CSV table of C-alpha atoms in Angstrom, one decimal:
chain,number,residue,atom,x,y,z
A,11,MET,CA,176.4,148.0,158.5
A,12,ALA,CA,173.6,146.0,160.1
A,13,GLN,CA,173.9,142.2,159.7
A,14,TYR,CA,171.1,140.6,157.6
A,15,LYS,CA,169.5,137.6,159.2
A,16,GLY,CA,167.6,135.3,156.9
A,17,ALA,CA,168.0,132.7,154.1
A,18,ALA,CA,171.4,132.6,152.3
A,19,SER,CA,169.8,133.3,148.9
A,20,GLU,CA,168.0,136.4,150.3
A,21,ALA,CA,171.3,137.6,151.9
A,22,GLY,CA,173.1,137.3,148.6
A,23,ARG,CA,170.3,139.2,146.9
A,24,ALA,CA,170.4,142.0,149.5
A,25,LEU,CA,174.2,142.2,149.0
A,26,GLN,CA,173.8,142.5,145.3
A,27,LEU,CA,171.2,145.3,145.7
A,28,MET,CA,173.6,147.2,148.0
A,29,LYS,CA,176.4,146.9,145.5
A,30,LYS,CA,174.2,148.0,142.7
A,31,ARG,CA,173.1,151.1,144.7
A,32,GLU,CA,176.7,151.9,145.5
A,33,ARG,CA,177.6,151.7,141.8
A,34,GLN,CA,174.7,154.0,141.0
A,35,ARG,CA,175.7,156.5,143.7
A,36,GLU,CA,179.3,156.5,142.3
A,37,HIS,CA,178.0,157.0,138.8
A,38,MET,CA,175.8,160.0,139.9
A,39,GLU,CA,178.8,161.5,141.7
A,40,GLN,CA,181.0,161.2,138.6
A,41,LEU,CA,178.2,162.9,136.5
A,42,ARG,CA,177.9,165.7,139.1
A,43,GLN,CA,181.7,166.3,139.0
A,44,ARG,CA,181.8,166.3,135.2
A,45,ILE,CA,179.0,168.9,135.0
A,46,ALA,CA,180.8,171.0,137.5
A,47,GLU,CA,184.1,170.8,135.6
A,48,GLU,CA,182.3,171.8,132.3
A,49,ASN,CA,180.7,174.8,134.0
A,50,ILE,CA,184.1,175.9,135.4
A,51,MET,CA,185.6,175.5,131.9
A,52,LYS,CA,182.9,177.7,130.3
A,53,SER,CA,183.3,180.4,132.9
A,54,ASN,CA,187.2,180.3,132.4
A,55,ILE,CA,186.7,180.8,128.7
A,56,ASP,CA,184.7,184.0,129.3
A,57,LYS,CA,187.4,185.2,131.8
A,58,LYS,CA,190.2,184.6,129.3
A,59,PHE,CA,188.6,186.8,126.6
A,60,SER,CA,187.7,189.5,129.1
A,61,ALA,CA,191.2,189.5,130.6
A,62,HIS,CA,192.7,189.7,127.2
A,63,TYR,CA,190.7,192.7,126.2
A,64,ASP,CA,191.0,194.3,129.6
A,65,ALA,CA,194.8,194.1,129.4
A,66,VAL,CA,194.8,195.7,125.9
A,67,GLU,CA,192.5,198.5,127.1
A,68,ALA,CA,194.7,199.2,130.2
A,69,GLU,CA,197.8,199.2,128.0
A,70,LEU,CA,196.1,201.6,125.5
A,71,LYS,CA,195.1,204.0,128.3
A,72,SER,CA,198.6,204.1,129.7
A,73,SER,CA,200.2,204.7,126.3
A,74,THR,CA,197.8,207.4,125.1
A,75,VAL,CA,198.0,210.2,127.6
A,76,GLY,CA,196.7,213.5,126.4
A,77,LEU,CA,195.0,214.3,123.1
A,78,VAL,CA,195.7,212.0,120.2
A,79,THR,CA,194.1,211.8,116.8
A,80,LEU,CA,191.6,209.0,115.9
A,81,ASN,CA,194.0,207.4,113.4
A,82,ASP,CA,196.8,207.3,115.9
A,83,MET,CA,194.4,205.8,118.5
A,84,LYS,CA,193.3,203.0,116.0
A,85,ALA,CA,196.9,202.3,115.0
A,86,LYS,CA,198.0,202.1,118.6
A,87,GLN,CA,195.1,199.8,119.5
A,88,GLU,CA,195.8,197.4,116.5
A,89,ALA,CA,199.5,197.3,117.5
A,90,LEU,CA,198.6,196.4,121.1
A,91,VAL,CA,196.1,193.7,120.0
A,92,LYS,CA,198.7,192.1,117.7
A,93,GLU,CA,201.4,192.2,120.4
A,94,ARG,CA,198.9,190.6,122.9
A,95,GLU,CA,198.0,187.9,120.4
A,96,LYS,CA,201.7,187.1,119.8
A,97,GLN,CA,202.2,186.7,123.6
A,98,LEU,CA,199.2,184.4,123.8
A,99,ALA,CA,200.5,182.4,120.8
A,100,LYS,CA,203.9,182.0,122.4
A,101,ARG,CA,202.3,180.9,125.6
A,102,GLU,CA,200.2,178.4,123.8
A,103,GLN,CA,203.2,177.1,121.8
A,104,SER,CA,205.2,176.6,125.0
A,105,ARG,CA,202.2,174.7,126.5
A,106,GLU,CA,202.0,172.4,123.4
A,107,LEU,CA,205.7,171.8,123.6
A,108,GLN,CA,205.4,170.8,127.2
A,109,LEU,CA,202.5,168.4,126.2
A,110,LYS,CA,204.7,166.9,123.4
A,111,LEU,CA,207.5,166.3,125.9
A,112,GLU,CA,205.1,164.6,128.3
A,113,ARG,CA,203.7,162.4,125.5
A,114,GLN,CA,207.3,161.5,124.5
A,115,ARG,CA,208.1,160.5,128.0
A,116,GLU,CA,205.0,158.4,128.2
A,117,ARG,CA,205.9,156.7,124.9
A,118,GLU,CA,209.4,155.9,126.2
A,119,ARG,CA,207.8,154.5,129.3
A,120,LYS,CA,205.5,152.2,127.3
A,121,GLN,CA,208.4,151.1,125.0
A,122,GLU,CA,210.4,150.1,128.1
A,123,ALA,CA,207.4,148.1,129.4
A,124,LYS,CA,207.1,146.4,126.0
A,125,ARG,CA,210.8,145.5,126.0
A,126,LYS,CA,210.3,143.7,129.3
A,127,ILE,CA,207.2,141.8,127.9
A,128,CYS,CA,208.7,140.9,124.5
A,129,SER,CA,211.2,138.6,126.1
A,130,LEU,CA,208.3,136.1,127.0
A,131,SER,CA,206.8,134.9,123.7
A,132,PHE,CA,207.2,137.7,121.1
A,133,SER,CA,209.9,138.5,118.6
A,134,LEU,CA,212.6,141.0,119.6
A,135,GLU,CA,213.0,142.4,116.1
A,136,GLU,CA,209.7,144.3,116.3
A,137,ALA,CA,210.8,145.9,119.6
A,138,GLU,CA,214.2,146.9,118.1
A,139,GLU,CA,212.4,148.5,115.1
A,140,GLU,CA,210.2,150.5,117.5
A,141,GLU,CA,213.3,151.6,119.4
A,142,GLU,CA,214.8,152.9,116.2
A,143,GLU,CA,211.7,154.8,115.4
A,144,GLY,CA,211.6,156.2,118.9
A,145,GLY,CA,215.2,157.4,118.6
A,146,GLY,CA,214.5,159.2,115.4
A,147,GLU,CA,211.7,161.1,117.1
A,148,GLU,CA,214.1,162.2,119.9
A,149,ASP,CA,216.6,163.5,117.4
A,150,ASP,CA,214.0,165.9,115.9
A,151,PRO,CA,212.3,167.7,118.8
A,152,ASP,CA,211.1,170.6,116.6
A,153,ARG,CA,208.4,168.6,114.8
A,154,GLU,CA,205.1,170.2,114.6
A,155,ALA,CA,202.6,169.4,117.4
A,156,SER,CA,199.9,168.8,114.8
A,157,GLU,CA,201.7,165.9,113.2
A,158,GLU,CA,199.9,162.6,113.6
A,159,PRO,CA,201.3,160.2,116.2
A,160,PRO,CA,203.2,157.2,114.8
A,161,LYS,CA,201.1,154.1,114.1
A,162,LYS,CA,201.5,151.3,116.7
A,163,ARG,CA,203.2,148.2,115.2
A,164,LYS,CA,201.4,145.0,115.9
A,165,LEU,CA,203.7,142.6,117.8
A,166,GLY,CA,204.3,139.3,115.9
A,167,LYS,CA,204.4,135.9,117.5
A,168,ASN,CA,207.8,134.3,118.1
A,169,PRO,CA,208.1,131.4,115.6
A,170,ASP,CA,210.1,129.4,118.1
A,171,VAL,CA,207.2,129.2,120.5
A,172,ASP,CA,204.4,126.7,120.0
A,173,THR,CA,201.1,128.6,119.8
A,174,SER,CA,198.9,126.0,118.1
A,175,PHE,CA,196.7,125.9,121.2
A,176,LEU,CA,195.9,129.6,120.9
A,177,PRO,CA,193.0,131.1,118.8
A,178,ASP,CA,194.2,132.0,115.3
A,179,ARG,CA,191.9,134.0,113.0
A,180,ASP,CA,193.8,133.0,109.8
A,181,ARG,CA,193.7,129.3,110.8
A,182,GLU,CA,190.0,129.4,111.6
A,183,GLU,CA,189.2,131.2,108.3
A,184,GLU,CA,191.2,128.5,106.4
A,185,GLU,CA,189.3,125.7,108.3
A,186,ASN,CA,186.0,127.4,107.6
A,187,ARG,CA,186.9,127.7,103.9
A,188,LEU,CA,187.9,124.1,103.7
A,189,ARG,CA,184.8,123.0,105.5
A,190,GLU,CA,182.6,125.0,103.1
A,191,GLU,CA,184.4,123.5,100.1
A,192,LEU,CA,183.9,120.0,101.4
A,193,ARG,CA,180.2,120.7,102.1
A,194,GLN,CA,179.7,122.0,98.5
A,195,GLU,CA,181.5,119.0,97.1
A,196,TRP,CA,179.4,116.6,99.1
A,197,GLU,CA,176.2,118.4,98.1
A,198,ALA,CA,177.2,118.3,94.4
A,199,LYS,CA,177.9,114.5,94.7
A,200,GLN,CA,174.6,113.9,96.4
A,201,GLU,CA,172.8,115.9,93.7
A,202,LYS,CA,174.5,113.9,91.0
A,203,ILE,CA,173.3,110.7,92.7
A,204,LYS,CA,169.8,112.0,92.9
A,205,ASN,CA,169.8,112.7,89.2
A,206,GLU,CA,170.8,109.1,88.3
A,207,GLU,CA,168.1,107.1,86.6
A,208,ILE,CA,167.0,103.7,87.8
A,209,GLU,CA,164.5,101.2,86.5
A,210,ILE,CA,161.7,100.4,88.9
A,211,THR,CA,159.9,97.1,88.6
A,212,PHE,CA,156.5,97.1,90.3
A,213,SER,CA,153.4,95.0,90.3
A,214,TYR,CA,149.9,96.3,90.3
A,215,TRP,CA,148.1,94.1,92.8
A,216,ASP,CA,144.4,93.4,92.7
A,217,GLY,CA,144.6,89.8,94.0
A,218,SER,CA,147.1,88.9,91.3
A,219,GLY,CA,150.2,90.6,90.1
A,220,HIS,CA,150.6,92.6,86.9
A,221,ARG,CA,154.2,93.7,86.5
A,222,ARG,CA,155.3,96.9,84.8
A,223,THR,CA,158.6,98.8,84.7
A,224,VAL,CA,159.2,102.5,84.7
A,225,LYS,CA,162.3,104.7,84.7
A,226,MET,CA,162.7,107.2,87.5
A,227,LYS,CA,165.4,109.3,89.1
A,228,LYS,CA,166.8,108.4,92.5
A,229,GLY,CA,165.7,111.7,93.9
A,230,ASN,CA,162.0,111.2,92.9
A,231,THR,CA,159.5,110.7,95.7
A,232,MET,CA,157.0,107.8,96.0
A,233,GLN,CA,154.2,110.2,95.0
A,234,GLN,CA,156.0,111.1,91.8
A,235,PHE,CA,156.6,107.4,91.1
A,236,LEU,CA,152.9,106.5,91.8
A,237,GLN,CA,151.8,109.3,89.5
A,238,LYS,CA,153.9,107.9,86.6
A,239,ALA,CA,152.8,104.3,87.4
A,240,LEU,CA,149.1,105.4,87.4
A,241,GLU,CA,149.6,106.9,83.9
A,242,ILE,CA,150.9,103.5,82.7
A,243,LEU,CA,148.2,101.4,84.4
A,244,ARG,CA,145.2,103.5,83.5
A,245,LYS,CA,145.3,102.2,79.9
A,246,ASP,CA,144.8,98.5,81.1
A,247,PHE,CA,142.7,98.8,84.3
A,248,SER,CA,139.4,100.6,84.2
A,249,GLU,CA,139.1,101.0,88.0
A,250,LEU,CA,142.2,103.3,87.9
A,251,ARG,CA,140.9,105.7,85.3
A,252,SER,CA,139.2,107.9,87.9
A,253,ALA,CA,141.7,107.2,90.7
A,254,GLY,CA,144.2,109.7,92.0
A,255,VAL,CA,147.7,109.3,93.5
A,256,GLU,CA,146.4,109.8,97.0
A,257,GLN,CA,144.2,106.6,96.5
A,258,LEU,CA,147.2,104.4,95.7
A,259,MET,CA,149.6,102.7,98.1
A,260,TYR,CA,153.1,101.4,97.5
A,261,ILE,CA,154.2,98.3,99.4
A,262,LYS,CA,157.9,97.3,99.4
A,263,GLU,CA,159.1,94.2,101.3
A,264,ASP,CA,155.8,94.1,103.2
A,265,LEU,CA,156.1,97.7,104.4
A,266,ILE,CA,153.7,100.5,103.4
A,267,ILE,CA,156.0,103.3,102.1
A,268,PRO,CA,154.8,106.9,102.8
A,269,HIS,CA,154.4,109.1,99.7
A,270,HIS,CA,156.9,111.8,100.9
A,271,HIS,CA,159.9,109.4,101.0
A,272,SER,CA,162.3,109.3,98.0
A,273,PHE,CA,164.2,106.4,96.5
A,274,TYR,CA,167.4,108.3,97.5
A,275,ASP,CA,166.4,108.0,101.2
A,276,PHE,CA,166.4,104.2,101.1
A,277,ILE,CA,169.5,103.9,98.9
A,278,VAL,CA,171.7,106.1,101.1
A,279,THR,CA,170.5,104.6,104.4
A,280,LYS,CA,170.5,101.0,102.9
A,281,ALA,CA,167.1,100.5,104.6
A,282,ARG,CA,165.7,97.0,105.0
A,283,GLY,CA,162.2,95.6,105.1
A,284,LYS,CA,160.8,92.4,106.5
A,285,SER,CA,161.8,90.2,103.5
A,286,GLY,CA,164.7,92.1,101.9
A,287,PRO,CA,166.4,95.4,101.2
A,288,LEU,CA,164.4,98.5,100.3
A,289,PHE,CA,167.2,100.0,98.3
A,290,ASN,CA,167.2,97.5,95.4
A,291,PHE,CA,164.5,97.9,92.7
A,292,ASP,CA,165.4,95.3,90.1
A,293,VAL,CA,163.4,92.2,89.3
A,294,HIS,CA,163.3,89.1,91.5
A,295,ASP,CA,160.7,86.5,92.3
A,296,ASP,CA,158.9,86.6,95.6
A,297,VAL,CA,160.6,84.3,98.0
A,298,ARG,CA,157.3,83.1,99.4
A,299,LEU,CA,156.6,81.4,96.0
A,300,LEU,CA,159.8,79.4,96.2
A,301,SER,CA,160.6,76.2,98.2
A,302,ASP,CA,163.4,77.8,100.2
A,303,ALA,CA,161.4,80.8,101.4
A,304,THR,CA,163.0,80.6,104.8
A,305,VAL,CA,166.5,81.2,103.5
A,306,GLU,CA,167.5,84.9,103.4
A,307,LYS,CA,168.7,86.2,100.0
A,308,ASP,CA,170.2,89.6,99.3
A,309,GLU,CA,167.5,90.2,96.7
A,310,SER,CA,164.8,92.8,96.4
A,311,HIS,CA,161.3,91.9,95.2
A,312,ALA,CA,159.0,93.9,93.0
A,313,GLY,CA,157.0,96.4,95.1
A,314,LYS,CA,153.2,96.3,94.9
A,315,VAL,CA,151.0,99.2,93.9
A,316,VAL,CA,147.4,98.7,95.2
A,317,LEU,CA,144.3,100.7,95.6
A,318,ARG,CA,143.7,101.9,99.2
A,319,SER,CA,140.1,100.7,98.9
A,320,TRP,CA,141.2,97.2,97.9
A,321,TYR,CA,143.6,97.1,100.9
A,322,GLU,CA,140.9,98.1,103.3
A,323,LYS,CA,138.6,95.4,102.0
A,324,ASN,CA,141.2,92.6,102.1
A,325,LYS,CA,143.7,93.5,104.8
A,326,HIS,CA,142.3,90.8,107.1
A,327,ILE,CA,143.4,88.1,104.6
A,328,PHE,CA,146.7,88.3,102.6
A,329,PRO,CA,147.9,91.9,103.4
A,330,GLU,CA,147.6,91.4,107.2
A,331,ARG,CA,151.4,91.1,107.2
A,332,TRP,CA,151.8,94.6,105.8
A,333,GLU,CA,152.5,97.5,108.1
A,334,PRO,CA,153.5,101.2,107.8
A,335,TYR,CA,157.2,101.9,107.4
A,336,ASP,CA,158.9,103.3,110.5
A,337,PRO,CA,162.5,104.6,110.0
A,338,GLU,CA,163.2,104.0,113.7
A,339,LYS,CA,162.3,100.3,113.5
A,340,LYS,CA,165.1,98.0,112.3
A,341,TRP,CA,164.5,94.8,110.4
A,342,ASP,CA,167.8,93.1,110.7
A,343,LYS,CA,166.2,89.7,111.2
A,344,TYR,CA,164.8,88.2,108.0
A,345,THR,CA,161.1,87.1,108.2
A,346,ILE,CA,158.5,85.8,105.8
A,347,ARG,CA,155.5,85.8,108.2
């Protein structure tokens, strides 16, 4: 074979192509041999039938010399055909018996190989049972060839050998079942938490605060909360009668909370804002109205509900401290400015 001179990657690719072509050539040769064998088998079948009937005809000619009646001719022909079929049946039976003996020798050889292997990490009891079954077969050599071969027994693991590091289907199924049960239990517990009711204290802010309370479920979103708050506030504030939920904003601890977040999100993660926790919704006074505003307290202040138009008009004054909520941003340090 000529030596390829070039890059190492190209040489490897050329070698792979040569191997692939060699495998294809071997595959085509195997197919050609298989087709030839099938053609030979078909031709042999025709020869068998022709030889069978030629032998019967030759025997008939040799045994019917002279004039014989038609009935004698037919009777002689039927007798010769039956005799010939008996001979073929005996020959086929002897061939099947030979095949059975060969299969028995092969089975004994495999059992001997298994006995050598079972001494490593498998139980010897299974091998002994197989030997007993094999002995029973040898005692009865006249079994019919059409009988189904005995089912192979699955070798069991030796309990004295540590196999915990090996794959185990039963153990994996048990772990998956336990994992699924824990997942369902956790989801049921979280669903129960989401259905718990909490009282939300909020303040409608139009330059001054107007506090209201509403009962919500922990799984409700801010949009659902603002919808319910809007229904309560419309009776007292005329500017809200034509407003929609998308025109309202909810500010908690100086952070503008997006409408798609739920109370459950803040309770589970124990999220914090600039001036307090976002997961408490009970009533406390604003620390900026007290003398010790610089001292951090584990208290949550009433969230503010404001019109977006009011915020855009006044954000350069008081609400300049407000900013959108970012879950990636941490407010571990307490601030009031």
